[in-house]
Short mmCIF file of C-alpha atoms and ligand atoms in Angstrom, two decimals:
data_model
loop_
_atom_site.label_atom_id
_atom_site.label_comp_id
_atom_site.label_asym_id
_atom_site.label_seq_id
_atom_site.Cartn_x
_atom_site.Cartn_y
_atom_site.Cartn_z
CA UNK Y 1 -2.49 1.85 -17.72
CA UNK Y 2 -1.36 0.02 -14.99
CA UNK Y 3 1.79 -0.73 -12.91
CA UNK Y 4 3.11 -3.55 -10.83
CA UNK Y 5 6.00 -2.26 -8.72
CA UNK Y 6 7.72 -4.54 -6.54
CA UNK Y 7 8.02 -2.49 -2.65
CA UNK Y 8 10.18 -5.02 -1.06
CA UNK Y 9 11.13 -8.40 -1.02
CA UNK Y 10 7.93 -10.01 -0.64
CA UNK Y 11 5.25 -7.03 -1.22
CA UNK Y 12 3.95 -5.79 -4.52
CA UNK Y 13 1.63 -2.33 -5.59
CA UNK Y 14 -0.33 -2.31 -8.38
CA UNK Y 15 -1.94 0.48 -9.48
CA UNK Y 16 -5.17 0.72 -11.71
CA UNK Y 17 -6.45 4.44 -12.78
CA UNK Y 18 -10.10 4.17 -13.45
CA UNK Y 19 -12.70 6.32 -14.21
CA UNK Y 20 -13.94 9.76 -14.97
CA UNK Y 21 -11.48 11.40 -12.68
CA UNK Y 22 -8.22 8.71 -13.15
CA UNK Y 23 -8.62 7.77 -9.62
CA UNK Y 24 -6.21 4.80 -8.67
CA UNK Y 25 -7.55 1.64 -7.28
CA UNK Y 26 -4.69 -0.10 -5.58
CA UNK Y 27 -3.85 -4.13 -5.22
CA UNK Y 28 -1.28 -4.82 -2.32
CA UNK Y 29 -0.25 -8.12 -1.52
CA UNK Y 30 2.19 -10.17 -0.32
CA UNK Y 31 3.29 -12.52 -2.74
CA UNK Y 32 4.14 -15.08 0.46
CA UNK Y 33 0.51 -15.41 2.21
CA UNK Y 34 -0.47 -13.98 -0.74
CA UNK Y 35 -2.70 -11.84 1.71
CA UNK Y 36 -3.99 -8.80 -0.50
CA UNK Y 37 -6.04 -5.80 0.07
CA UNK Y 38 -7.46 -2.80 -2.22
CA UNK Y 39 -7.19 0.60 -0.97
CA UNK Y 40 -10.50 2.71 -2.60
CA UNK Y 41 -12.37 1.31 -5.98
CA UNK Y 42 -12.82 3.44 -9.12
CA UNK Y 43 -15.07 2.35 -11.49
CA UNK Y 44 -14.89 -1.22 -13.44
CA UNK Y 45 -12.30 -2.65 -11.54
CA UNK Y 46 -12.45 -5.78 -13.76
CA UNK Y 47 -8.44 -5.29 -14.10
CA UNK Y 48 -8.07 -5.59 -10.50
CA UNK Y 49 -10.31 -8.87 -10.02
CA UNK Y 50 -8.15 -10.44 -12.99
CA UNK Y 51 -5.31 -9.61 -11.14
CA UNK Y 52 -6.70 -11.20 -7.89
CA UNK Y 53 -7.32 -13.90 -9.71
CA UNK Y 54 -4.11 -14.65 -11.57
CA UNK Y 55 -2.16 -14.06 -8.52
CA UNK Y 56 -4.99 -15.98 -6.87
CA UNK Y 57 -4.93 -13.75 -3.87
CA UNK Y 58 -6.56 -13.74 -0.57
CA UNK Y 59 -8.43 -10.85 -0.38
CA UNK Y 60 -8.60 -9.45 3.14
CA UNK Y 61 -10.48 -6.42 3.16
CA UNK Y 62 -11.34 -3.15 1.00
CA UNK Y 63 -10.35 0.15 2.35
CA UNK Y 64 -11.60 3.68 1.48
CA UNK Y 65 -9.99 6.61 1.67
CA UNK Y 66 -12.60 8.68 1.97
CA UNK Y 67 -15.77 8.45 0.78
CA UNK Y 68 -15.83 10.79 -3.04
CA UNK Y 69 -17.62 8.74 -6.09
CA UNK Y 70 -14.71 8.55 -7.66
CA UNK Y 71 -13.08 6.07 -4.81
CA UNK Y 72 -16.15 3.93 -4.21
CA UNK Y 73 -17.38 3.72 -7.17
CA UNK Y 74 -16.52 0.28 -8.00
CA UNK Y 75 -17.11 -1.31 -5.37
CA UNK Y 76 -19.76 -3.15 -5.22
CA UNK Y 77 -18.45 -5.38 -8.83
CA UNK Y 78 -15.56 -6.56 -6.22
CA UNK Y 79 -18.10 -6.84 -3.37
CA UNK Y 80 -19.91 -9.35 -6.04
CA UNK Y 81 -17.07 -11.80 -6.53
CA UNK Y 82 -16.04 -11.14 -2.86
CA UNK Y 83 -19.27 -10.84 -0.60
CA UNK Y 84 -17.46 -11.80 2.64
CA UNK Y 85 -14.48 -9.31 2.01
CA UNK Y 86 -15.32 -5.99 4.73
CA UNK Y 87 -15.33 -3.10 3.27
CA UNK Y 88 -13.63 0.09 5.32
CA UNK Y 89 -14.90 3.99 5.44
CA UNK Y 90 -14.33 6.37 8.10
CA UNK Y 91 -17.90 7.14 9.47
CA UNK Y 92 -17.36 10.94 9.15
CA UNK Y 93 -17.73 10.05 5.26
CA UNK Y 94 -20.88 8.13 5.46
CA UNK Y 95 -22.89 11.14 4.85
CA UNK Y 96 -21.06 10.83 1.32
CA UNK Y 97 -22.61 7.29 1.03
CA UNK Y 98 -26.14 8.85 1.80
CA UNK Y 99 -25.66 11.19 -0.73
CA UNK Y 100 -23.66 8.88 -3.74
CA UNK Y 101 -26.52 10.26 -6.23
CA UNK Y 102 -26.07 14.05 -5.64
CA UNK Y 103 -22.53 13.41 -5.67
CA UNK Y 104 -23.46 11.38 -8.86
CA UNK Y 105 -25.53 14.53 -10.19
CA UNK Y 106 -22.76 17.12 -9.83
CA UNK Y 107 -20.32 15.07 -12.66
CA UNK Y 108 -23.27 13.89 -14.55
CA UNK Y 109 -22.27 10.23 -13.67
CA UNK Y 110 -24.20 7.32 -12.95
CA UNK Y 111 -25.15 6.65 -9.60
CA UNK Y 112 -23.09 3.55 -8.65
CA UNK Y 113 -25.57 1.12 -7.20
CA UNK Y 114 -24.50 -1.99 -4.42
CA UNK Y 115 -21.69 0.24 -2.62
CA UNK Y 116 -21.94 -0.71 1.06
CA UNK Y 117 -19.62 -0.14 3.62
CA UNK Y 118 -19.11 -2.84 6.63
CA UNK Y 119 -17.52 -1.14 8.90
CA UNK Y 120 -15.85 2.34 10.22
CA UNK Y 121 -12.20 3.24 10.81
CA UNK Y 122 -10.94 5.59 12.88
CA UNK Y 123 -7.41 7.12 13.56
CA UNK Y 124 -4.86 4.68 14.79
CA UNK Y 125 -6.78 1.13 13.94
CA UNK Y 126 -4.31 -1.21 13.07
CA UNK Y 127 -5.06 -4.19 10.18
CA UNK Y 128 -2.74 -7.02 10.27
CA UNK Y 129 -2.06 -9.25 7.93
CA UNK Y 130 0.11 -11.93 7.30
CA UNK Y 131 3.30 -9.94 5.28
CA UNK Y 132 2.30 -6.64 6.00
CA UNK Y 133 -0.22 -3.94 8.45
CA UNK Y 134 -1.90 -0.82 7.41
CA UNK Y 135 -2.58 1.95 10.32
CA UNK Y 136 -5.11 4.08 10.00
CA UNK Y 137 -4.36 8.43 10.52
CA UNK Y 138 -6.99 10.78 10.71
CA UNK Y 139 -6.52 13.79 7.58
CA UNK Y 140 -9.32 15.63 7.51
CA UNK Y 141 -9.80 18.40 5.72
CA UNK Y 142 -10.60 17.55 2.32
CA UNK Y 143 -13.25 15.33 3.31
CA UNK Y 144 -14.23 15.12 7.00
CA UNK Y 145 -13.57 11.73 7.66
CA UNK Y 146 -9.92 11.28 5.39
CA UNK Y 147 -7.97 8.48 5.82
CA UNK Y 148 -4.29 7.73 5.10
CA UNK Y 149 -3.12 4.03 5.47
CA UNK Y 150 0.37 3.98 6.45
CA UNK Y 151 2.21 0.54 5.86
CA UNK Y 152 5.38 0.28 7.49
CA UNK Y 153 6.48 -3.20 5.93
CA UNK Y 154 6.94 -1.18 2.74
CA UNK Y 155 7.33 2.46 3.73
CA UNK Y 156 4.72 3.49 1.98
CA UNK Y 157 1.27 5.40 2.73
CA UNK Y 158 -1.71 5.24 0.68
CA UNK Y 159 -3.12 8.92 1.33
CA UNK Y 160 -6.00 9.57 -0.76
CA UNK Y 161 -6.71 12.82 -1.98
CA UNK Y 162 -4.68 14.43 1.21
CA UNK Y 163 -1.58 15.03 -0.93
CA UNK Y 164 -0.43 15.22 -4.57
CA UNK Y 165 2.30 15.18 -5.77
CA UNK Y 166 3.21 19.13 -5.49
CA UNK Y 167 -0.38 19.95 -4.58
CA UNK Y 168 -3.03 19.06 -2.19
CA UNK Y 169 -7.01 18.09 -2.34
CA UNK Y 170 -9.76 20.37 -2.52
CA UNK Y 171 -11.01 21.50 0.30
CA UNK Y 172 -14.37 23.24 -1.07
CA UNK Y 173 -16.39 20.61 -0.80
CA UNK Y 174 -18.73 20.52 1.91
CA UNK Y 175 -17.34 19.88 5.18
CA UNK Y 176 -13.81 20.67 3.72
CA UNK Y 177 -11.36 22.45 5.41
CA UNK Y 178 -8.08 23.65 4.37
CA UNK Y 179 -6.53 24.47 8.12
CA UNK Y 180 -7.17 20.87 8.58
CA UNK Y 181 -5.75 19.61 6.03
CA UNK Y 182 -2.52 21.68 6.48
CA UNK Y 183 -2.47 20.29 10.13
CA UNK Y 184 -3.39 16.84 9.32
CA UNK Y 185 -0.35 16.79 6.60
CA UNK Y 186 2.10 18.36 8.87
CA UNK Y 187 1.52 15.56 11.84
CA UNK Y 188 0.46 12.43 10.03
CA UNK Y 189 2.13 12.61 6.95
CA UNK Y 190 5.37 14.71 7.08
CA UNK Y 191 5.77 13.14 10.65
CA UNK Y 192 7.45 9.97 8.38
CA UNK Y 193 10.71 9.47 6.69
CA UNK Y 194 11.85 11.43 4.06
CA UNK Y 195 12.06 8.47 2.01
CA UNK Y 196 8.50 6.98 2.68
CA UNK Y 197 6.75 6.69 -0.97
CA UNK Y 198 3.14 8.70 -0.86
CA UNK Y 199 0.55 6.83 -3.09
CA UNK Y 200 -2.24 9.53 -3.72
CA UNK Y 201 -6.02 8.83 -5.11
CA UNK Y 202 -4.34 10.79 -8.46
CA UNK Y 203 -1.80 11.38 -10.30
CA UNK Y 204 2.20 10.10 -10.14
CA UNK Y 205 3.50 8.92 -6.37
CA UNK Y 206 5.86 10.62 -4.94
CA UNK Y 207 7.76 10.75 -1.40
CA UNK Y 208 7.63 12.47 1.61
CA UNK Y 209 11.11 14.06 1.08
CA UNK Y 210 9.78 15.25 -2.08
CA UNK Y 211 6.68 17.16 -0.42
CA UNK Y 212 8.71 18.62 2.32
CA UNK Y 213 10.89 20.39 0.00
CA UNK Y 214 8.82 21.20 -2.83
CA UNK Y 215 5.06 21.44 -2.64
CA UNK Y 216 3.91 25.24 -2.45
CA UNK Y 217 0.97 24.37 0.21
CA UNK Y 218 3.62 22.77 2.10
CA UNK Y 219 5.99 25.75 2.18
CA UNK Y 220 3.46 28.42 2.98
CA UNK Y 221 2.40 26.35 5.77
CA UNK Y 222 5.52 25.48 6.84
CA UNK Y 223 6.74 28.81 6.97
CA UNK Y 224 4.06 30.02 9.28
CA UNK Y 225 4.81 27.25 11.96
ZN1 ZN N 1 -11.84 13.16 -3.02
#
């Protein structure tokens, strides 16, 4: 199911759960420029490309989270209606790339084939577009090379599988790490307003204000600052 959620006078969300593991794919745009970007790609993102092209969009760029099957793979059907678009991955996760087929092997999915990343992103880039900017913080800890996109325009951060609603990612993957996490959620995220909507890679948004007061990860962790 998806929904279209208007974030402020000129920018819209939608959000697309796909896959195995309900990961949301997510369309912003501003319905001025009409500038657009995706934030990660679950798989058969044909709702998303319909949407693009209804809207008839100008896509800017695709940005991953992080680099779990689940958020990449669908990428490469949008790369094939929009070759020139870059593609975004922190290049702590490009081991995950290298390794889409054992990832693949440990859900018994298909190996998604075609998913190439153009370029890296690192804590504090800045993407500008016309209507609206996404900054890039640093969360690592449930993969090594997490990425949150803050977008101020619309108070909103896309976060990936940093925070749930009342809960956190995993951090037993490889190259997890739950101190990390902890820290990276205390500076990047709960640094914002209480009222800044968190988009995660699953499950219902929810705000900052929310988390502070409510998720038990949080709490512990706050509580030992
Ligand atoms: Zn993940």
């Amino acid at each position: 199911m998806n929904s279209s959620l208007a974030v402020s006078s000129t920018l819209r969300i939608e959000t697309y759960t796909l896959g195995l593991f309900a990961v949301h794919t997510y369309l912003l745009w501003d319905t001025q420029s009409k500038h657009a970007v995706v934030i990660d790609t679950g798989l058969n993102p044909t709702a998303v490309l319909e949407k693009i092209a209804l809207e008839t969009l100008y896509l800017k760029g695709i940005f991953h989270t992080h680099g779990h099957i689940d958020h990449v793979e669908g990428q490469a059907a949008i790369k094939q209606c929009y070759p020139d678009v870059p593609s975004y991955l922190s290049q702590e996760d490009d081991f995950w790339i290298e390794h889409l087929a054992d990832q693949a092997a440990m859900f018994q999915m298909e190996t998604p084939s075609g998913v190439k990343i153009d370029h890296g992103l690192k804590h504090g880039d800045v993407f500008s577009f016309q209507g609206f900017t996404l900054e890039a913080r640093h969360v690592p800890g449930h993969s090594p090379g997490g990425i949150c996109f803050w977008v101020p325009e619309c108070h909103a951060m896309f976060c990936g599988d940093v925070i749930f609603y009342q809960s956190i990612g995993r951090t037993d993957f490889p190259r997890g790490d739950y101190d990390a996490l902890m820290s990276g959620i205390h500076s990047q995220v709960l640094s914002l307003p209480d009222d800044v909507t968190l988009y995660p890679g699953h499950g219902p948004a929810t705000t900052v204000g929310h988390e502070r007061q409510n998720n038990p990860f949080v709490l512990r962790h706050e509580a030992k600052l």
